[in-house]
Amino acid sequence: LKPEIVKTSPIAGQQPGTSGLRKKTKEFMSPNYLENFVQSAYDSIKENGTDLSEGSLLIGGDGRYYNSEAIQIIIKMGVANGVKRFWVGENGLMSTPAVSATIRERGPMWQKAYGSFILTASHNPGGPDEDFGIKYNCENGGPAPDELTDAIYAKTTTIKSYKICKDFPTIDLSKPGITTVKAEDGSSEVSVEVISSTESHVELLKTIFDFAAIKALLDRPDFNMIYDCMYGVNGPYAKEIFVKELGQSEDVCMNATPKDDFNGGHADPNLTYAKELVEIMGLNRKGEAIDTGDRKIPSFGAAADGDGDRNMILGTKFFVSPSDSLAIIAANANKIPFFKAQGGLKAVARSMPTSGAVDRVAEDLNFDLFETPTGWKYFGNLMDSKAIYKGTDYTPFICGEESFGTGSDHVREKDGIWAVLAWLQILAVENSDPSKPLVTVEDIVKNHWKKYGRNYYCRWDFEGVDKTAAESMVDMMRGKFSQYTGKVIDGYEISTADDFTYLDPVDRSLAKNKGIRFLMSDGSRIIFRLSGTAGSGATIRMYIEAFEPEKIDAVASDALSGLVRVALDICDMKGFIGTEEPTVIT
Ligand code: VG1
Ligand code: CO
């Protein structure tokens, strides 16, 4: 257990983005790349007041190429840095929400995890020529806050050496069990436990939902579902819940064996990349119904991303936009035992670019409402603060993002399978009388729109564009805010043009430059951001939203075409990027 000190020098560009550090796998595998980041993380965590030798350090990943090798390096470096107890997901696998659940739920007090390294680049493609990623989550189960990721980054710019125990044995991750290694002089002991990837998370989910009611729904002859795990880490969780716990056939789980390159696909649950599922559900990539003859279409379809924290919800020939999904789950929270038992939902939060559909629910049902910058880390503070809601000291909380992320305060990450179960729970309650015709996903969404109006919404992504051009485009708009304010373009009056700033109501920290906003006087919005998860190059995201109180039956792309034109002109997409054709529309 003797640590070796290895000389190194700083490597540029190790700044974590929206959710950890993501780069090409080859870059991660190049000499000292992973080691520099991990050493900087261990040092920062220590400086942040965590004693690495107390409790446990959890490690898991989404199973992408280089996952297992990276885990062995993190263990060997951890031993050298004083970690005494490791928990590692079986086969190195653990979904992002399961990591969060395991940190929070597993073990007696003295063993509890103080944090976790998660090896994931989420929805980015995997494999030797694609992306790899790493992030650190803290004791509350949530992503490291900006303060910690900034400290890690600062250390990567000055690092001179790292510590590693090269002679620590390589752990067999394929079998659950404990490996204990004693120092030669008997002075210390390190243990590595390979733990079930699914147990803590599945046990937690069973306390949140009424599994018997969901099973009754799934057993109805007129109801059938399909869940596309997209060859990501979610497969084992889906099988555990739908096959083992809920007694459904294996066919319910599609593409449910994790592969280190996600079978060459893009494990991103949206209309473009979850192509196979979208077709099965009778839709095209715009979310419109297609002619399927007399082929039977499932009643419910869902998909997950590489690390299992995202979800897409589909009904028969019907797409549920993530912003609507968030609003609908919040409006129906009392059908979910977890919220009901705590006296009902009290607060909701959405990221700034997410549509305002949930705002209307919050207003109607008297929930506190928060608007945060993009990324899950901002929700954590709100959930952990004990006194934000009108004096009560506990906050049953639901939050979400337009990027197919939904979750609650049962963990501190978005949780794909939670969202799927939330929808099934709502459907189960709506369909509790088996003699009545099935209330469908489409019925639920349309009834919601009838009551609250509809926030038409779309996001256009321009992926892999030139970084300098993208940055100049954003700078150009930033420089013209005052000229835009009050201007009328194509009938839309711009009431505010600014760059979103977030003042955290809990710790008063300020997050700046979180998205260019053009807010129209009729409530419509145009927003631009540069992605913080792109492994290389730049991705421009353009978000468009318009509210309609009564006209709820239009096709979203038609309802938004005018506003899209205004947006493309304001940013001069053609001039900066050379095209107005996005790579993905969601
Ligand atoms: C994207 C999404 C954001 C999400 C983040 C991490 O970030 O827009 O809403 O929280 O990915 O999700 P960005 O900076 O590229 O827009 V995941 O499933 O990739 O961990
Ligand atoms: Co993800």
Coordinates of C-alpha atoms and ligand atoms in Angstrom, one line a residue:
L1 CA 0.0 0.0 0.0
K2 CA 2.9 2.3 -0.6
P3 CA 2.0 5.3 -2.7
E4 CA 4.2 6.2 -5.6
I5 CA 4.5 9.8 -6.6
V6 CA 4.4 10.2 -10.4
K7 CA 5.6 13.5 -12.0
T8 CA 3.1 15.1 -14.4
S9 CA 2.3 18.6 -15.8
P10 CA -0.9 20.4 -16.5
I11 CA -3.1 19.5 -19.5
A12 CA -5.2 22.3 -20.9
G13 CA -9.0 22.1 -21.1
Q14 CA -10.0 20.1 -18.0
Q15 CA -12.8 22.4 -17.0
P16 CA -16.0 20.4 -16.1
G17 CA -19.0 21.6 -18.1
T18 CA -22.8 21.3 -17.4
S19 CA -22.3 17.8 -16.0
G20 CA -18.6 16.8 -15.5
L21 CA -15.6 16.6 -17.9
R22 CA -16.4 15.1 -21.3
K23 CA -13.8 14.6 -24.0
K24 CA -12.8 12.2 -26.7
T25 CA -12.0 8.7 -25.2
K26 CA -8.6 8.8 -26.8
E27 CA -7.8 12.1 -25.0
F28 CA -8.9 10.5 -21.7
M29 CA -6.6 7.5 -22.4
S30 CA -3.6 9.7 -23.3
P31 CA -0.8 9.7 -20.6
N32 CA -1.8 11.4 -17.3
Y33 CA -5.1 12.8 -18.6
L34 CA -7.4 10.9 -16.3
E35 CA -4.8 10.9 -13.5
N36 CA -4.4 14.7 -13.5
F37 CA -8.1 15.2 -13.2
V38 CA -8.6 12.5 -10.5
Q39 CA -5.7 13.8 -8.4
S40 CA -7.1 17.3 -8.6
A41 CA -10.5 16.0 -7.5
Y42 CA -9.1 14.0 -4.6
D43 CA -7.1 17.1 -3.4
S44 CA -10.2 19.4 -3.8
I45 CA -12.5 17.0 -2.0
K46 CA -10.1 16.9 0.9
E47 CA -9.7 20.7 1.0
N48 CA -13.5 20.9 1.0
G49 CA -13.4 19.2 4.4
T50 CA -14.1 15.5 3.5
D51 CA -11.9 12.9 5.2
L52 CA -11.3 10.3 2.5
S53 CA -10.5 7.6 5.1
E54 CA -13.9 7.8 6.7
G55 CA -17.0 6.3 5.2
S56 CA -17.0 5.0 1.6
L57 CA -16.2 6.2 -1.9
L58 CA -18.6 4.9 -4.5
I59 CA -17.5 4.4 -8.2
G60 CA -19.7 3.5 -11.1
G61 CA -20.2 4.3 -14.7
D62 CA -22.5 3.9 -17.7
G63 CA -20.4 1.1 -19.1
R64 CA -18.9 2.9 -22.1
Y65 CA -15.5 2.0 -23.5
Y66 CA -12.7 2.5 -21.0
N67 CA -15.1 2.4 -18.0
S68 CA -13.5 -0.6 -16.3
E69 CA -9.9 0.6 -16.8
A70 CA -10.7 4.0 -15.5
I71 CA -12.3 2.5 -12.4
Q72 CA -9.1 0.5 -11.6
I73 CA -7.0 3.7 -11.9
I74 CA -9.4 5.6 -9.7
I75 CA -9.1 2.9 -7.1
K76 CA -5.3 2.7 -7.2
M77 CA -5.1 6.5 -6.9
G78 CA -7.7 6.5 -4.2
V79 CA -5.7 4.1 -2.0
A80 CA -2.6 6.3 -2.4
N81 CA -4.7 9.3 -1.4
G82 CA -6.0 7.7 1.8
V83 CA -9.4 6.1 0.8
K84 CA -10.0 3.1 3.0
R85 CA -13.3 1.8 1.7
F86 CA -14.6 1.6 -1.9
W87 CA -17.9 0.5 -3.3
V88 CA -18.0 -0.3 -7.0
G89 CA -21.0 -1.2 -9.1
E90 CA -21.1 -4.7 -10.4
N91 CA -19.3 -4.9 -13.8
G92 CA -18.4 -1.2 -13.1
L93 CA -22.0 -0.3 -13.9
M94 CA -24.2 2.2 -12.1
S95 CA -26.7 4.6 -13.6
T96 CA -26.5 8.2 -12.5
P97 CA -29.7 8.2 -10.5
A98 CA -28.7 4.9 -8.9
V99 CA -25.4 6.4 -7.8
S100 CA -27.3 9.2 -6.2
A101 CA -29.6 6.7 -4.5
T102 CA -26.8 4.5 -3.3
I103 CA -24.8 7.5 -1.8
R104 CA -28.0 8.5 0.1
E105 CA -29.4 5.1 1.0
R106 CA -26.8 2.5 1.4
G107 CA -25.1 1.2 4.5
P108 CA -25.0 2.1 8.2
M109 CA -24.0 5.7 9.2
W110 CA -20.3 5.0 9.7
Q111 CA -20.0 3.4 6.2
K112 CA -22.1 5.9 4.2
A113 CA -20.6 7.1 1.0
Y114 CA -19.2 10.7 1.1
G115 CA -19.2 10.9 -2.6
S116 CA -18.8 9.2 -5.9
F117 CA -16.9 9.2 -9.2
I118 CA -19.3 8.6 -12.1
L119 CA -17.7 7.6 -15.4
T120 CA -20.1 8.8 -18.0
A121 CA -20.6 11.1 -20.9
S122 CA -24.3 10.5 -20.7
H123 CA -26.0 10.8 -24.1
N124 CA -22.8 11.4 -26.0
P125 CA -21.8 8.4 -28.2
G126 CA -19.2 6.0 -26.7
G127 CA -16.4 3.9 -28.0
P128 CA -12.7 4.4 -28.7
D129 CA -13.4 7.1 -31.3
E130 CA -16.3 8.8 -29.4
D131 CA -16.6 10.4 -25.9
F132 CA -15.7 9.5 -22.4
G133 CA -16.5 11.5 -19.2
I134 CA -16.1 11.8 -15.5
K135 CA -17.9 13.7 -12.8
Y136 CA -17.9 13.8 -9.0
N137 CA -21.1 13.7 -6.9
C138 CA -21.1 14.8 -3.2
E139 CA -22.5 13.4 0.0
N140 CA -26.1 14.6 -0.8
G141 CA -26.0 12.5 -3.9
G142 CA -25.9 15.5 -6.2
P143 CA -23.4 16.8 -8.7
A144 CA -20.5 18.8 -7.3
P145 CA -21.5 22.5 -7.1
D146 CA -19.6 25.1 -9.2
E147 CA -17.4 26.0 -6.3
L148 CA -16.0 22.4 -6.1
T149 CA -15.7 21.9 -9.9
D150 CA -13.9 25.3 -10.2
A151 CA -11.5 24.2 -7.5
I152 CA -10.8 21.0 -9.3
Y153 CA -10.2 22.8 -12.5
A154 CA -7.9 25.3 -10.9
K155 CA -5.7 22.4 -9.6
T156 CA -5.5 20.8 -13.0
T157 CA -3.8 24.0 -14.3
T158 CA -1.0 23.8 -11.7
I159 CA -0.6 20.0 -11.0
K160 CA 2.9 18.7 -10.8
S161 CA 2.4 15.1 -9.6
Y162 CA -0.1 12.5 -8.7
K163 CA -0.2 9.6 -6.2
I164 CA -0.9 6.0 -7.1
C165 CA -0.5 2.5 -5.5
K166 CA 0.5 0.6 -8.6
D167 CA 0.9 -2.6 -6.7
F168 CA -2.7 -2.6 -5.4
P169 CA -4.5 -5.6 -7.0
T170 CA -6.7 -5.1 -10.0
I171 CA -10.2 -5.9 -8.8
D172 CA -12.5 -8.4 -10.5
L173 CA -15.6 -6.3 -11.1
S174 CA -17.7 -9.1 -12.4
K175 CA -18.6 -10.7 -9.1
P176 CA -20.1 -9.0 -6.0
G177 CA -17.9 -9.5 -3.0
I178 CA -15.2 -7.8 -0.8
T179 CA -11.5 -7.7 -1.5
T180 CA -9.5 -6.7 1.6
V181 CA -5.8 -5.7 1.3
K182 CA -3.7 -5.1 4.4
A183 CA -0.5 -3.0 4.5
E184 CA 2.6 -5.2 5.0
D185 CA 3.2 -3.9 8.5
G186 CA -0.5 -4.4 9.4
S187 CA -0.9 -0.7 10.1
S188 CA -3.8 -0.2 7.7
E189 CA -6.4 -2.0 5.6
V190 CA -8.3 -1.1 2.4
S191 CA -11.4 -2.8 1.2
V192 CA -13.1 -2.8 -2.2
E193 CA -16.6 -4.1 -2.3
V194 CA -18.3 -4.9 -5.6
I195 CA -22.0 -4.1 -4.9
S196 CA -25.2 -4.7 -6.7
S197 CA -25.7 -1.9 -9.3
T198 CA -29.5 -2.0 -8.9
E199 CA -30.4 -2.8 -5.3
S200 CA -30.4 0.6 -3.5
H201 CA -32.2 2.3 -6.4
V202 CA -34.8 -0.3 -7.0
E203 CA -35.6 -0.6 -3.2
L204 CA -36.0 3.2 -3.1
L205 CA -38.3 3.3 -6.1
K206 CA -40.5 0.6 -4.5
T207 CA -41.1 3.0 -1.6
I208 CA -42.2 5.8 -3.9
F209 CA -44.7 4.1 -6.2
D210 CA -47.6 1.7 -5.7
F211 CA -46.1 -1.3 -7.6
A212 CA -49.3 -3.3 -7.2
A213 CA -51.4 -0.7 -9.0
I214 CA -48.8 -0.3 -11.7
K215 CA -48.7 -4.1 -12.2
A216 CA -52.5 -4.1 -12.5
L217 CA -52.2 -1.6 -15.3
L218 CA -49.5 -3.5 -17.1
D219 CA -51.5 -6.7 -16.8
R220 CA -54.5 -5.2 -18.5
P221 CA -55.1 -6.9 -21.9
D222 CA -55.6 -3.5 -23.5
F223 CA -52.4 -2.0 -22.2
N224 CA -48.9 -2.8 -23.4
M225 CA -45.6 -1.0 -23.1
I226 CA -42.1 -0.9 -24.4
Y227 CA -39.0 0.6 -22.8
D228 CA -35.9 1.3 -25.0
C229 CA -32.7 1.3 -23.0
M230 CA -30.7 2.2 -26.0
Y231 CA -27.8 -0.3 -25.0
G232 CA -27.0 2.0 -22.1
V233 CA -26.7 1.3 -18.4
N234 CA -30.4 1.4 -17.8
G235 CA -31.1 -2.2 -19.1
P236 CA -30.4 -4.0 -15.8
Y237 CA -32.6 -1.6 -13.9
A238 CA -35.5 -1.9 -16.4
K239 CA -35.3 -5.7 -16.3
E240 CA -35.1 -5.7 -12.5
I241 CA -38.3 -3.6 -12.2
F242 CA -40.4 -4.6 -15.2
V243 CA -39.5 -8.3 -15.5
K244 CA -38.6 -9.3 -11.9
E245 CA -40.8 -6.9 -9.8
L246 CA -43.7 -6.3 -12.1
G247 CA -43.8 -9.7 -13.8
Q248 CA -43.8 -8.5 -17.4
S249 CA -42.2 -10.4 -20.3
E250 CA -38.6 -9.6 -21.3
D251 CA -39.9 -8.0 -24.5
V252 CA -41.0 -5.0 -22.5
C253 CA -37.3 -4.0 -22.3
M254 CA -35.7 -3.3 -25.6
N255 CA -31.9 -2.9 -26.3
A256 CA -31.5 -3.7 -22.6
T257 CA -28.0 -5.3 -22.6
P258 CA -25.4 -2.6 -22.0
K259 CA -22.7 -2.2 -24.7
D260 CA -19.5 -0.2 -24.4
D261 CA -20.3 1.7 -27.7
F262 CA -24.1 1.7 -27.2
N263 CA -24.2 -0.5 -30.3
G264 CA -22.7 2.3 -32.4
G265 CA -25.7 4.5 -31.6
H266 CA -26.4 7.8 -29.9
A267 CA -28.0 6.8 -26.6
D268 CA -30.1 10.0 -26.4
P269 CA -33.8 9.5 -25.9
N270 CA -35.4 11.9 -28.4
L271 CA -37.3 11.7 -31.6
T272 CA -34.1 11.8 -33.7
Y273 CA -31.9 9.3 -32.0
A274 CA -34.5 6.8 -30.5
K275 CA -35.4 6.1 -34.0
E276 CA -36.4 2.4 -33.5
L277 CA -38.8 3.1 -30.7
V278 CA -40.2 6.2 -32.4
E279 CA -41.1 4.0 -35.4
I280 CA -42.6 1.3 -33.2
M281 CA -44.8 3.9 -31.6
G282 CA -46.1 5.1 -35.0
L283 CA -44.3 8.4 -35.2
N284 CA -41.9 10.2 -37.5
R285 CA -38.9 12.2 -36.3
K286 CA -41.0 15.3 -36.0
G287 CA -43.3 13.6 -33.6
E288 CA -46.2 13.3 -36.1
A289 CA -48.3 10.2 -36.5
I290 CA -47.4 8.0 -39.5
D291 CA -49.5 5.5 -41.4
T292 CA -48.9 2.1 -39.8
G293 CA -51.7 0.1 -41.5
D294 CA -53.1 -2.4 -39.1
R295 CA -49.9 -2.9 -37.1
K296 CA -50.6 -2.8 -33.4
I297 CA -49.0 0.2 -31.7
P298 CA -48.1 -0.1 -27.9
S299 CA -50.0 2.1 -25.5
F300 CA -46.9 3.4 -23.8
G301 CA -43.3 3.8 -24.9
A302 CA -40.3 5.2 -23.1
A303 CA -36.6 5.5 -23.7
A304 CA -33.5 6.2 -21.6
D305 CA -30.1 7.7 -22.3
G306 CA -26.6 6.1 -21.8
D307 CA -26.4 6.8 -18.0
G308 CA -30.1 6.3 -17.3
D309 CA -31.0 9.8 -16.1
R310 CA -33.0 11.0 -19.1
N311 CA -36.4 9.8 -20.3
M312 CA -38.7 10.2 -23.3
I313 CA -42.4 9.4 -22.9
L314 CA -44.6 8.4 -25.8
G315 CA -48.2 7.3 -26.2
T316 CA -49.7 5.5 -29.1
K317 CA -48.7 7.8 -32.0
F318 CA -48.2 10.6 -29.5
F319 CA -45.1 12.4 -28.3
V320 CA -45.0 14.0 -24.9
S321 CA -42.7 17.0 -24.8
P322 CA -40.4 16.9 -21.8
S323 CA -41.6 20.3 -20.6
D324 CA -45.3 19.1 -20.7
S325 CA -44.3 15.9 -19.0
L326 CA -42.8 17.8 -16.1
A327 CA -46.0 19.9 -15.8
I328 CA -48.3 16.9 -16.0
I329 CA -46.3 14.9 -13.4
A330 CA -46.4 17.9 -11.1
A331 CA -50.2 18.4 -11.6
N332 CA -50.8 14.8 -10.8
A333 CA -48.3 14.4 -8.0
N334 CA -50.9 13.4 -5.5
K335 CA -51.5 10.2 -7.4
I336 CA -47.9 9.2 -6.4
P337 CA -47.7 7.8 -2.9
F338 CA -44.4 9.5 -2.1
F339 CA -45.9 12.9 -2.5
K340 CA -49.3 12.1 -1.0
A341 CA -47.8 10.7 2.1
Q342 CA -45.9 13.9 2.7
G343 CA -49.0 16.1 2.4
G344 CA -48.6 16.8 -1.2
L345 CA -46.1 18.4 -3.5
K346 CA -45.0 21.9 -2.3
A347 CA -42.4 23.1 -4.8
V348 CA -41.4 22.8 -8.4
A349 CA -38.4 23.9 -10.4
R350 CA -37.4 24.1 -14.0
S351 CA -34.3 25.1 -15.9
M352 CA -34.6 28.5 -17.6
P353 CA -35.0 27.2 -21.2
T354 CA -37.7 24.6 -20.1
S355 CA -41.1 25.8 -21.1
G356 CA -43.4 27.6 -18.7
A357 CA -46.0 24.8 -18.7
V358 CA -45.2 23.9 -15.1
D359 CA -45.4 27.6 -14.1
R360 CA -49.2 27.4 -14.7
V361 CA -49.6 24.3 -12.6
A362 CA -47.5 26.0 -9.8
E363 CA -49.8 29.0 -9.9
D364 CA -52.9 26.9 -9.9
L365 CA -51.9 24.5 -7.1
N366 CA -49.9 27.1 -5.1
F367 CA -46.5 25.5 -5.4
D368 CA -43.3 27.5 -4.9
L369 CA -41.6 27.8 -8.3
F370 CA -37.9 28.2 -9.1
E371 CA -36.2 28.9 -12.4
T372 CA -32.6 27.8 -12.5
P373 CA -29.8 27.7 -15.0
T374 CA -29.4 24.5 -17.1
G375 CA -27.9 21.5 -15.3
W376 CA -29.1 19.5 -12.4
K377 CA -26.6 20.8 -9.8
Y378 CA -28.7 24.0 -9.3
F379 CA -31.7 21.9 -8.1
G380 CA -29.8 20.3 -5.3
N381 CA -29.4 23.4 -3.1
L382 CA -33.2 24.0 -3.3
M383 CA -34.0 20.5 -2.4
D384 CA -31.6 20.4 0.5
S385 CA -32.6 23.7 2.0
K386 CA -35.0 23.0 4.7
A387 CA -37.0 26.2 4.9
I388 CA -37.7 27.6 1.5
Y389 CA -41.3 26.7 1.3
K390 CA -43.5 29.1 3.3
G391 CA -42.1 28.1 6.6
T392 CA -42.4 24.3 6.4
D393 CA -39.2 22.4 6.9
Y394 CA -39.6 19.8 4.3
T395 CA -40.2 20.2 0.6
P396 CA -41.5 17.4 -1.5
F397 CA -40.1 18.7 -4.8
I398 CA -40.3 17.9 -8.5
C399 CA -38.0 19.4 -11.0
G400 CA -37.2 19.0 -14.7
E401 CA -35.5 20.2 -17.9
E402 CA -36.6 20.4 -21.5
S403 CA -33.7 18.1 -22.3
F404 CA -35.7 14.9 -21.3
G405 CA -34.8 15.2 -17.6
T406 CA -37.3 14.8 -14.8
G407 CA -36.9 14.0 -11.2
S408 CA -37.7 14.7 -7.5
D409 CA -36.1 15.0 -4.2
H410 CA -36.0 11.2 -3.7
V411 CA -32.4 11.6 -5.1
R412 CA -30.3 14.5 -6.3
E413 CA -30.1 13.6 -10.0
K414 CA -32.6 13.4 -12.7
D415 CA -34.0 9.9 -12.8
G416 CA -35.2 8.3 -16.1
I417 CA -36.9 5.2 -14.7
W418 CA -38.6 7.3 -12.0
A419 CA -40.2 9.4 -14.7
V420 CA -41.4 6.3 -16.5
L421 CA -42.9 4.9 -13.3
A422 CA -44.4 8.3 -12.5
W423 CA -46.3 8.2 -15.8
L424 CA -47.3 4.6 -15.3
Q425 CA -48.6 5.5 -11.8
I426 CA -50.7 8.3 -13.1
L427 CA -52.0 6.0 -15.8
A428 CA -52.7 3.3 -13.2
V429 CA -54.8 5.7 -11.1
E430 CA -56.7 7.0 -14.2
N431 CA -57.4 3.5 -15.2
S432 CA -58.2 1.9 -11.8
D433 CA -61.6 0.7 -13.1
P434 CA -60.8 -2.2 -15.5
S435 CA -64.3 -2.2 -16.9
K436 CA -63.9 1.3 -18.4
P437 CA -62.1 2.0 -21.7
L438 CA -58.4 2.9 -21.4
V439 CA -57.5 6.5 -20.6
T440 CA -54.5 7.0 -22.8
V441 CA -51.3 9.1 -22.6
E442 CA -52.8 11.4 -25.3
D443 CA -56.0 11.8 -23.2
I444 CA -54.0 12.9 -20.2
V445 CA -51.9 15.4 -22.1
K446 CA -54.9 16.9 -24.0
N447 CA -57.0 17.2 -20.9
H448 CA -54.0 19.0 -19.3
W449 CA -53.8 21.4 -22.2
K450 CA -57.6 22.0 -22.1
K451 CA -57.2 23.1 -18.5
Y452 CA -54.0 25.0 -18.5
G453 CA -53.5 26.0 -22.2
R454 CA -50.5 24.8 -24.2
N455 CA -46.9 26.0 -24.3
Y456 CA -45.8 25.2 -27.9
Y457 CA -42.2 24.4 -27.7
C458 CA -39.2 23.3 -29.7
R459 CA -35.4 23.2 -29.4
W460 CA -33.1 23.3 -32.4
D461 CA -29.6 22.0 -32.0
F462 CA -26.7 22.9 -34.3
E463 CA -24.2 20.3 -33.3
G464 CA -20.5 20.2 -34.1
V465 CA -20.2 23.8 -35.3
D466 CA -17.1 26.0 -35.3
K467 CA -16.5 27.2 -31.7
T468 CA -15.2 30.6 -32.6
A469 CA -18.1 31.3 -34.9
A470 CA -20.6 30.2 -32.2
E471 CA -19.0 32.4 -29.6
S472 CA -19.0 35.4 -31.9
M473 CA -22.7 34.9 -32.6
V474 CA -23.5 34.9 -28.9
D475 CA -21.2 38.0 -28.4
M476 CA -22.9 39.8 -31.2
M477 CA -26.3 39.4 -29.5
R478 CA -25.0 40.3 -26.1
G479 CA -23.7 43.6 -27.5
K480 CA -27.1 44.5 -28.9
F481 CA -29.5 43.9 -25.9
S482 CA -30.5 47.6 -25.6
Q483 CA -31.2 47.9 -29.4
Y484 CA -33.6 44.9 -29.2
T485 CA -35.6 46.0 -26.2
G486 CA -38.9 47.4 -27.3
K487 CA -38.4 46.5 -30.9
V488 CA -41.2 44.8 -32.8
I489 CA -40.1 42.1 -35.3
D490 CA -42.8 40.3 -37.4
G491 CA -45.4 41.2 -34.9
Y492 CA -43.5 40.1 -31.8
E493 CA -42.6 42.8 -29.4
I494 CA -39.4 42.2 -27.5
S495 CA -40.0 43.3 -23.9
T496 CA -36.7 42.1 -22.4
A497 CA -33.4 41.0 -24.0
D498 CA -30.7 39.8 -21.6
D499 CA -28.3 37.1 -20.5
F500 CA -29.8 35.0 -17.7
T501 CA -28.4 35.5 -14.3
Y502 CA -29.4 33.2 -11.3
L503 CA -29.1 34.2 -7.7
D504 CA -29.3 31.0 -5.7
P505 CA -31.9 31.8 -3.0
V506 CA -30.2 29.4 -0.6
D507 CA -26.5 30.2 -0.6
R508 CA -26.8 33.5 -2.5
S509 CA -24.2 32.5 -5.1
L510 CA -24.5 34.2 -8.5
A511 CA -24.4 32.3 -11.8
K512 CA -23.9 34.6 -14.8
N513 CA -24.2 34.3 -18.6
K514 CA -26.5 31.3 -18.5
G515 CA -28.4 32.0 -21.7
I516 CA -29.4 34.8 -24.1
R517 CA -33.1 35.5 -23.7
F518 CA -35.5 37.4 -25.8
L519 CA -38.8 37.7 -23.9
M520 CA -41.8 38.8 -26.0
S521 CA -44.6 40.9 -24.5
D522 CA -47.1 38.1 -25.3
G523 CA -45.1 35.6 -23.2
S524 CA -43.3 33.9 -26.1
R525 CA -39.6 33.3 -25.7
I526 CA -36.5 32.8 -27.8
I527 CA -33.4 31.6 -26.1
F528 CA -29.8 30.8 -27.2
R529 CA -27.2 28.8 -25.3
L530 CA -23.9 27.1 -26.1
S531 CA -23.9 23.5 -24.8
G532 CA -21.7 22.7 -21.9
T533 CA -21.6 18.9 -22.6
A534 CA -20.1 18.8 -26.1
G535 CA -16.9 16.7 -26.0
S536 CA -15.4 18.7 -28.9
G537 CA -16.4 21.6 -31.2
A538 CA -19.5 23.6 -30.1
T539 CA -23.2 23.0 -30.1
I540 CA -25.7 25.9 -30.4
R541 CA -29.1 25.4 -28.8
M542 CA -32.0 27.5 -29.9
Y543 CA -35.1 27.2 -27.8
I544 CA -38.5 28.6 -29.0
E545 CA -41.7 28.8 -26.9
A546 CA -45.2 30.3 -27.5
F547 CA -48.2 30.1 -25.2
E548 CA -51.7 29.4 -26.5
P549 CA -54.6 29.5 -24.0
E550 CA -57.1 27.8 -26.4
K551 CA -55.7 26.7 -29.7
I552 CA -54.2 23.5 -28.4
D553 CA -54.5 21.2 -31.5
A554 CA -51.9 22.7 -33.9
V555 CA -48.8 20.9 -35.0
A556 CA -45.9 22.4 -32.9
S557 CA -43.7 23.1 -35.9
D558 CA -46.6 25.1 -37.6
A559 CA -47.5 27.0 -34.5
L560 CA -43.8 28.0 -34.0
S561 CA -42.7 28.7 -37.6
G562 CA -43.0 32.5 -37.3
L563 CA -41.1 32.7 -34.1
V564 CA -38.4 30.3 -35.5
R565 CA -37.9 32.7 -38.4
V566 CA -37.5 35.6 -36.0
A567 CA -35.0 33.7 -34.0
L568 CA -32.9 32.7 -37.0
D569 CA -32.8 36.3 -38.1
I570 CA -31.9 37.7 -34.7
C571 CA -28.9 35.5 -34.3
D572 CA -27.9 35.6 -38.0
M573 CA -27.4 31.9 -38.0
K574 CA -26.7 31.8 -41.7
G575 CA -24.1 34.5 -41.4
F576 CA -22.2 32.9 -38.5
I577 CA -22.7 29.2 -39.0
G578 CA -23.4 29.0 -42.8
T579 CA -26.6 27.0 -42.4
E580 CA -30.1 27.2 -41.0
E581 CA -30.5 23.4 -40.9
P582 CA -30.2 22.1 -37.4
T583 CA -28.8 18.6 -36.7
V584 CA -31.6 17.8 -34.2
I585 CA -35.0 19.2 -33.5
T586 CA -36.8 18.2 -30.3
Ligands
VG1_1 C1 -27.4 19.2 -21.6 C2 -28.8 19.6 -21.4 C3 -29.0 19.9 -19.9 C4 -28.6 18.6 -19.1 C5 -27.2 18.3 -19.4 C6 -26.7 17.0 -18.7 O1 -26.5 20.3 -21.3 O2 -29.2 20.7 -22.1 O3 -30.4 20.2 -19.7 O4 -28.7 18.9 -17.7 O5 -27.1 18.0 -20.8 O6 -27.6 15.9 -19.0 P1 -25.9 21.3 -22.3 O7 -25.0 22.1 -21.5 O8 -25.2 20.4 -23.4 O9 -27.1 22.0 -22.9 V1 -26.9 14.4 -19.2 O10 -28.2 13.3 -19.3 O11 -25.9 14.7 -20.5 O12 -26.0 14.2 -17.8
CO2 CO -27.7 11.4 -19.0

